[in-house]
Amino acid sequence: MAKNLLIVESPAKAKTIEKILGSDFEVKSCYGHIRDLEKDDMGIDLKNNYQPRYIIPDDKERVVKELRTLAKRSDEVWLATDEDREGEAISWHLCEVLGLDPRNTKRIVFHEITKPAIRKAVDNPRTVDMNLVNAQQARRVLDRIVGFELSPVLWRKMSMKNNLSAGRVQSVAVRLIAEREREINAFTATSTFKIEALFTANDLSGKPVTFSAEGKKYSGASDAESFLKSCIGADYKVNDVQVKPARKSPAPPFTTSTLQQEASRKFGYSVSRTMQLAQKLYESGKITYMRTDSVNLSDTAMGDARNQIISQYGERYHQPRKYKNKNQSAQEAHEAIRPTYMDNHNVDDPDTRKLYELIWKRTMASQMADAELERTIAKISISTNKEELSASGEVLKFEGFLKVYREDRDEEDINDDEQAEGMLPPLAVGQQLPMKEMKAIERFSRPSPRYTEASLVKKLEELGIGRPSTYAPTISTIQKRGYVEKRDKEGTRREFRIFRLVNDDISKITESENTGAEKSKLFPSDLGLVVTDFLKQYFDDIMDYGFTARIENEFDEVATGKLKWNTMIDSFYVPFKKEVDNTIVNAERIKGERELGLDPESGKKIVARMGRFGPMVQIGDVSDEEKPKFASLKRDQSIETITYEEAMDLFKLPKTLGTYEEQEVVVNVGRFGPYVKFGEQFISIPRGEDPLDVSLERAIELISEKQQADAPVAMYEGKGVTKGKGRFGPFIKWNEMFINVPKRYNFDNLSQADINELIEAKISKEANRYIQHWPEEKISIENGRWGPLIKFGKKMLKLGKKADDSKYTAEEAAAISLEDVKKMIEAQVPNAFSKPAKKAAAKKTATKKAAPKKAARKK
């Protein structure tokens, strides 16, 4: 038995560290947090200095039990959770649960999992830093207070199918996305005409080459045309040539935020995907800690980078650099994200390889010499007017860091006028230039682009909202809550004008371009918009960017011991609670309504609004004798932008097209987009096709394609096997069982032997899964990670305890009757098996109403 027990957060990290420390240490994982706030009554004693009430969740009881047993057997317990505030808090919770004194329990920290770093940490232990613990506790308590106080306000002021929620950082993030969307919707494009001319001149070998020059922009078509007319018969002469040296410097090494941004730009990774891969690299000892806001590199890392640069590229390419963080609250004691060993150029794991190489290149580049350029600007005069054209070119004289790495940029940081500069031929002052053609091209102004996950992280960081550990969970939460969705937007065709001067003749051309297309952008839902408006109206402080950033700074003060955590919470809670109480009493219900006009048939009002199941259009009112008509909005439609015509089109669906194979064919729009309903089958209509334009013939085509795709590709035990592709990848389906097909199989050419192997493996796995199974009741007792559990439909429920309050073993669970299982389910899901009584229709007193006046619809 090892003398020392070392506790870390993750099992992957435990394996790596155990190899380093050897037999004196047994390294075990606590699998992240082992305690959380109680759910009941907020889990905070508001009358007792905001003291939190912690519990051990059911899924952590087994872990805690094992750690307690090991701790009793060990001579000494060491805590090696992550080096951020969250990790410090986990160490403190372990002390509380295992009966350790945080004042003398050895706590070690390291930002890389390498032998020298681990050994150095073991040789220099410290104790739990209660200031860091209190900072994390303050964040957790304050966020719980905001969520528990604000969410019920939303429930009471808005009727929705799902319970709504609000949060301190998540609500501000949604506000950023909502404001950007409204800015885009309100934007009116203006056009200008850009002058571009093509000239020829000889290069160094005497060969004629074409290069371009630009003139100034004109706001109107007539001005642009007049300028081209003034150039008829002109001579063009080089007035001035300036050759200037220029330099480009490398970007600093990665922080959490910049890694998320660059992985998004280069690979299209979501923020959470980047963090999962970075965590994997860290736990396997490949990179330093991935939650950091520091751009600092240790002397050792700089030395390693120097050796690699000189050995690979030569002395000239090396330039040591110490970077200073612009963020005042950055923890400079930490390091930037870098490889643990610079001589490891890549990793074997295919999942993490791209991200690792990105981190390696960025770290290397940060210690390399500037790129040296030569920039040439030539001014070209026009003999018939006083205007000048400008031609520019760029020559890379020395690559420097660009030999390894070039940073990408966000859409909003790229100027419309920017373009890759090519080389210019040698030009001399006074040189006459033949002009091939000149154009005045119409260009339109563009609004700020919608946020990507990465550009939202960048904005939150600029505003001082959140810290490295909060970005990924915040962005995941706002999408899960339905306030924001990540999707693509198709572009629309737009015409633009070109005036062209060739051989002293001006012609006019109209061309078209695709505009407004966006990929993987964050769009606010109508729910997100109306909730944002409500919170801004009644909780201005919570939604204020400066206020939210100040709260983050106060957490930092708690972390450095300058501010008591419960004093900070009290100064926030007292005024906040008054706002909550006042809002519940005085605020109106959230409607989110927009009147569109009147129905031409009934004369009733048409309103776009939020309903219980989401955004919809309504004709009529609930107070009318006749029941109102409702239609759900399409996925890409919004209450704020839907037109009267688009709203009326929604009432044309569902539309019956006819019959096919003696079954009715209907076209409609549902939650996942437009579809054809054929009997009991739902067949998606391809993206870009309007459901109102789908004919019976087209519907039959889609039905036939679906039938062909669903046709059995093989048989197993007399039952058909079909195959398809879903959100989790390719699969085969047999006997109502979905079986994932791993990459090692050729999915397009599955053999019968492959299919037999996949099905038999799944049957074997399912046999171990079920302890008891009642398919007709949709109930089963299954083997879970922490012991037997009940599955009821899609719900995972606890298996009740025995009379002596002990848990059932798998063998004992196999003898429980269905009736007893149902009782356990009802204890957790009241009325799970009782049919809801039908409500009697409320009788309305008939009242005579004046005939509605016809009114012009609103635009």
Tab-separated table of N, CA, C and O in Angstrom, residues 316-374:
chain	number	residue	atom	x	y	z
A	316	ARG	N	19.368	33.650	-37.188
A	316	ARG	CA	18.707	34.881	-37.626
A	316	ARG	C	17.208	34.866	-37.325
A	316	ARG	O	16.578	35.914	-37.194
A	317	TYR	N	16.636	33.676	-37.264
A	317	TYR	CA	15.185	33.567	-37.066
A	317	TYR	C	14.770	33.697	-35.596
A	317	TYR	O	13.588	33.782	-35.292
A	318	HIS	N	15.754	33.697	-34.690
A	318	HIS	CA	15.392	33.744	-33.269
A	318	HIS	C	15.392	35.171	-32.741
A	318	HIS	O	16.286	35.960	-33.020
A	319	GLN	N	14.342	35.513	-31.985
A	319	GLN	CA	14.265	36.809	-31.302
A	319	GLN	C	13.479	36.611	-30.009
A	319	GLN	O	12.261	36.454	-30.032
A	320	PRO	N	14.170	36.581	-28.862
A	320	PRO	CA	13.445	36.340	-27.598
A	320	PRO	C	12.481	37.490	-27.293
A	320	PRO	O	12.805	38.656	-27.526
A	321	ARG	N	11.302	37.145	-26.779
A	321	ARG	CA	10.285	38.172	-26.490
A	321	ARG	C	9.584	37.853	-25.173
A	321	ARG	O	9.167	36.720	-24.959
A	322	LYS	N	9.427	38.863	-24.344
A	322	LYS	CA	8.608	38.755	-23.135
A	322	LYS	C	7.342	39.562	-23.395
A	322	LYS	O	7.415	40.757	-23.695
A	323	TYR	N	6.209	38.915	-23.294
A	323	TYR	CA	4.940	39.594	-23.590
A	323	TYR	C	4.289	40.077	-22.298
A	323	TYR	O	4.350	39.413	-21.265
A	324	LYS	N	3.654	41.231	-22.390
A	324	LYS	CA	2.939	41.806	-21.246
A	324	LYS	C	1.453	41.750	-21.531
A	324	LYS	O	1.010	42.128	-22.623
A	325	ASN	N	0.670	41.289	-20.568
A	325	ASN	CA	-0.771	41.179	-20.777
A	325	ASN	C	-1.445	42.533	-20.619
A	325	ASN	O	-1.178	43.258	-19.663
A	326	LYS	N	-2.315	42.865	-21.574
A	326	LYS	CA	-3.070	44.124	-21.509
A	326	LYS	C	-4.144	44.052	-20.432
A	326	LYS	O	-4.596	45.066	-19.911
A	327	ASN	N	-4.596	42.834	-20.134
A	327	ASN	CA	-5.636	42.631	-19.132
A	327	ASN	C	-5.016	42.757	-17.741
A	327	ASN	O	-4.184	41.940	-17.347
A	328	GLN	N	-5.433	43.790	-16.992
A	328	GLN	CA	-4.839	44.064	-15.684
A	328	GLN	C	-5.074	42.943	-14.671
A	328	GLN	O	-4.306	42.747	-13.741
A	329	SER	N	-6.183	42.182	-14.860
A	329	SER	CA	-6.516	41.137	-13.884
A	329	SER	C	-5.899	39.792	-14.240
A	329	SER	O	-6.137	38.793	-13.578
A	330	ALA	N	-5.088	39.750	-15.303
A	330	ALA	CA	-4.468	38.477	-15.712
A	330	ALA	C	-3.534	37.976	-14.618
A	330	ALA	O	-2.849	38.746	-13.947
A	331	GLN	N	-3.513	36.656	-14.447
A	331	GLN	CA	-2.674	36.046	-13.421
A	331	GLN	C	-1.314	35.729	-14.028
A	331	GLN	O	-1.119	34.676	-14.636
A	332	GLU	N	-0.365	36.651	-13.867
A	332	GLU	CA	0.933	36.522	-14.516
A	332	GLU	C	1.767	35.384	-13.936
A	332	GLU	O	2.756	34.972	-14.512
A	333	ALA	N	1.385	34.879	-12.763
A	333	ALA	CA	2.106	33.739	-12.191
A	333	ALA	C	1.905	32.499	-13.058
A	333	ALA	O	2.737	31.597	-13.074
A	334	HIS	N	0.796	32.457	-13.755
A	334	HIS	CA	0.536	31.356	-14.668
A	334	HIS	C	1.324	31.563	-15.955
A	334	HIS	O	1.876	32.618	-16.196
A	335	GLU	N	1.341	30.536	-16.783
A	335	GLU	CA	1.963	30.655	-18.101
A	335	GLU	C	0.883	30.671	-19.165
A	335	GLU	O	-0.263	30.279	-18.940
A	336	ALA	N	1.295	31.098	-20.348
A	336	ALA	CA	0.434	30.961	-21.526
A	336	ALA	C	0.290	29.474	-21.849
A	336	ALA	O	0.996	28.629	-21.292
A	337	ILE	N	-0.611	29.154	-22.771
A	337	ILE	CA	-0.763	27.761	-23.204
A	337	ILE	C	0.371	27.463	-24.181
A	337	ILE	O	0.530	28.157	-25.192
A	338	ARG	N	1.164	26.444	-23.871
A	338	ARG	CA	2.300	26.083	-24.727
A	338	ARG	C	2.549	24.584	-24.621
A	338	ARG	O	2.080	23.933	-23.684
A	339	PRO	N	3.320	24.025	-25.569
A	339	PRO	CA	3.705	22.608	-25.428
A	339	PRO	C	4.605	22.429	-24.211
A	339	PRO	O	5.401	23.323	-23.874
A	340	THR	N	4.487	21.302	-23.548
A	340	THR	CA	5.373	21.054	-22.393
A	340	THR	C	6.808	20.834	-22.857
A	340	THR	O	7.753	21.214	-22.177
A	341	TYR	N	6.955	20.209	-24.020
A	341	TYR	CA	8.294	20.001	-24.589
A	341	TYR	C	8.275	20.505	-26.029
A	341	TYR	O	7.542	19.963	-26.868
A	342	MET	N	9.080	21.499	-26.315
A	342	MET	CA	9.063	22.104	-27.652
A	342	MET	C	9.615	21.167	-28.731
A	342	MET	O	9.362	21.350	-29.916
A	343	ASP	N	10.390	20.136	-28.330
A	343	ASP	CA	10.902	19.214	-29.344
A	343	ASP	C	9.860	18.191	-29.785
A	343	ASP	O	10.108	17.407	-30.700
A	344	ASN	N	8.679	18.180	-29.122
A	344	ASN	CA	7.549	17.360	-29.616
A	344	ASN	C	6.766	18.196	-30.625
A	344	ASN	O	5.966	19.053	-30.246
A	345	HIS	N	7.000	17.979	-31.908
A	345	HIS	CA	6.369	18.810	-32.940
A	345	HIS	C	4.919	18.430	-33.190
A	345	HIS	O	4.140	19.232	-33.706
A	346	ASN	N	4.544	17.204	-32.861
A	346	ASN	CA	3.152	16.771	-33.047
A	346	ASN	C	2.835	15.665	-32.054
A	346	ASN	O	3.702	15.251	-31.276
A	347	VAL	N	1.578	15.211	-32.081
A	347	VAL	CA	1.146	14.131	-31.184
A	347	VAL	C	0.520	13.011	-32.021
A	347	VAL	O	0.076	13.234	-33.147
A	348	ASP	N	0.498	11.818	-31.439
A	348	ASP	CA	-0.025	10.658	-32.174
A	348	ASP	C	-1.549	10.662	-32.276
A	348	ASP	O	-2.112	10.183	-33.256
A	349	ASP	N	-2.206	11.217	-31.249
A	349	ASP	CA	-3.665	11.165	-31.195
A	349	ASP	C	-4.281	11.989	-32.341
A	349	ASP	O	-4.070	13.207	-32.407
A	350	PRO	N	-5.057	11.354	-33.247
A	350	PRO	CA	-5.604	12.105	-34.392
A	350	PRO	C	-6.595	13.192	-33.993
A	350	PRO	O	-6.711	14.217	-34.671
A	351	ASP	N	-7.319	13.013	-32.867
A	351	ASP	CA	-8.308	14.000	-32.416
A	351	ASP	C	-7.648	15.328	-32.050
A	351	ASP	O	-8.166	16.403	-32.350
A	352	THR	N	-6.522	15.233	-31.352
A	352	THR	CA	-5.912	16.457	-30.798
A	352	THR	C	-4.746	16.987	-31.636
A	352	THR	O	-4.179	18.029	-31.314
A	353	ARG	N	-4.396	16.288	-32.713
A	353	ARG	CA	-3.186	16.627	-33.469
A	353	ARG	C	-3.215	18.066	-34.007
A	353	ARG	O	-2.270	18.830	-33.847
A	354	LYS	N	-4.338	18.450	-34.640
A	354	LYS	CA	-4.422	19.778	-35.258
A	354	LYS	C	-4.284	20.885	-34.212
A	354	LYS	O	-3.598	21.887	-34.430
A	355	LEU	N	-4.950	20.693	-33.074
A	355	LEU	CA	-4.897	21.730	-32.036
A	355	LEU	C	-3.490	21.813	-31.447
A	355	LEU	O	-2.981	22.910	-31.184
A	356	TYR	N	-2.869	20.654	-31.242
A	356	TYR	CA	-1.510	20.666	-30.683
A	356	TYR	C	-0.542	21.400	-31.621
A	356	TYR	O	0.269	22.224	-31.182
A	357	GLU	N	-0.629	21.087	-32.921
A	357	GLU	CA	0.272	21.721	-33.885
A	357	GLU	C	0.053	23.229	-33.928
A	357	GLU	O	0.999	24.003	-34.091
A	358	LEU	N	-1.197	23.659	-33.760
A	358	LEU	CA	-1.504	25.090	-33.714
A	358	LEU	C	-0.818	25.747	-32.520
A	358	LEU	O	-0.204	26.813	-32.639
A	359	ILE	N	-0.896	25.099	-31.348
A	359	ILE	CA	-0.268	25.631	-30.129
A	359	ILE	C	1.255	25.651	-30.290
A	359	ILE	O	1.921	26.632	-29.915
A	360	TRP	N	1.811	24.591	-30.869
A	360	TRP	CA	3.265	24.517	-31.070
A	360	TRP	C	3.742	25.638	-31.994
A	360	TRP	O	4.706	26.348	-31.690
A	361	LYS	N	3.048	25.828	-33.110
A	361	LYS	CA	3.443	26.860	-34.082
A	361	LYS	C	3.346	28.255	-33.477
A	361	LYS	O	4.215	29.107	-33.679
A	362	ARG	N	2.259	28.511	-32.742
A	362	ARG	CA	2.073	29.845	-32.152
A	362	ARG	C	3.172	30.140	-31.120
A	362	ARG	O	3.679	31.258	-31.049
A	363	THR	N	3.521	29.126	-30.327
A	363	THR	CA	4.568	29.312	-29.315
A	363	THR	C	5.915	29.562	-29.982
A	363	THR	O	6.656	30.468	-29.583
A	364	MET	N	6.213	28.773	-30.993
A	364	MET	CA	7.473	28.959	-31.735
A	364	MET	C	7.522	30.363	-32.346
A	364	MET	O	8.513	31.092	-32.194
A	365	ALA	N	6.453	30.746	-33.035
A	365	ALA	CA	6.419	32.040	-33.725
A	365	ALA	C	6.620	33.194	-32.758
A	365	ALA	O	7.244	34.207	-33.095
A	366	SER	N	6.103	33.039	-31.534
A	366	SER	CA	6.188	34.139	-30.553
A	366	SER	C	7.630	34.469	-30.172
A	366	SER	O	7.913	35.556	-29.663
A	367	GLN	N	8.555	33.534	-30.416
A	367	GLN	CA	9.968	33.746	-30.077
A	367	GLN	C	10.837	33.898	-31.328
A	367	GLN	O	12.049	33.711	-31.283
A	368	MET	N	10.198	34.215	-32.445
A	368	MET	CA	10.931	34.347	-33.706
A	368	MET	C	11.028	35.802	-34.153
A	368	MET	O	10.296	36.669	-33.673
A	369	ALA	N	11.901	36.041	-35.097
A	369	ALA	CA	12.178	37.403	-35.585
A	369	ALA	C	10.993	37.954	-36.374
A	369	ALA	O	10.169	37.207	-36.910
A	370	ASP	N	10.930	39.282	-36.452
A	370	ASP	CA	9.897	39.944	-37.261
A	370	ASP	C	10.048	39.548	-38.728
A	370	ASP	O	11.158	39.275	-39.204
A	371	ALA	N	8.937	39.546	-39.426
A	371	ALA	CA	8.975	39.414	-40.886
A	371	ALA	C	9.333	40.792	-41.453
A	371	ALA	O	8.815	41.812	-40.987
A	372	GLU	N	10.235	40.813	-42.435
A	372	GLU	CA	10.676	42.081	-43.027
A	372	GLU	C	10.099	42.206	-44.434
A	372	GLU	O	10.194	41.280	-45.246
A	373	LEU	N	9.476	43.358	-44.688
A	373	LEU	CA	8.801	43.591	-45.962
A	373	LEU	C	9.340	44.844	-46.630
A	373	LEU	O	9.964	45.697	-45.982
A	374	GLU	N	9.048	44.955	-47.910
A	374	GLU	CA	9.323	46.204	-48.635
A	374	GLU	C	8.015	46.601	-49.312
A	374	GLU	O	7.456	45.829	-50.089
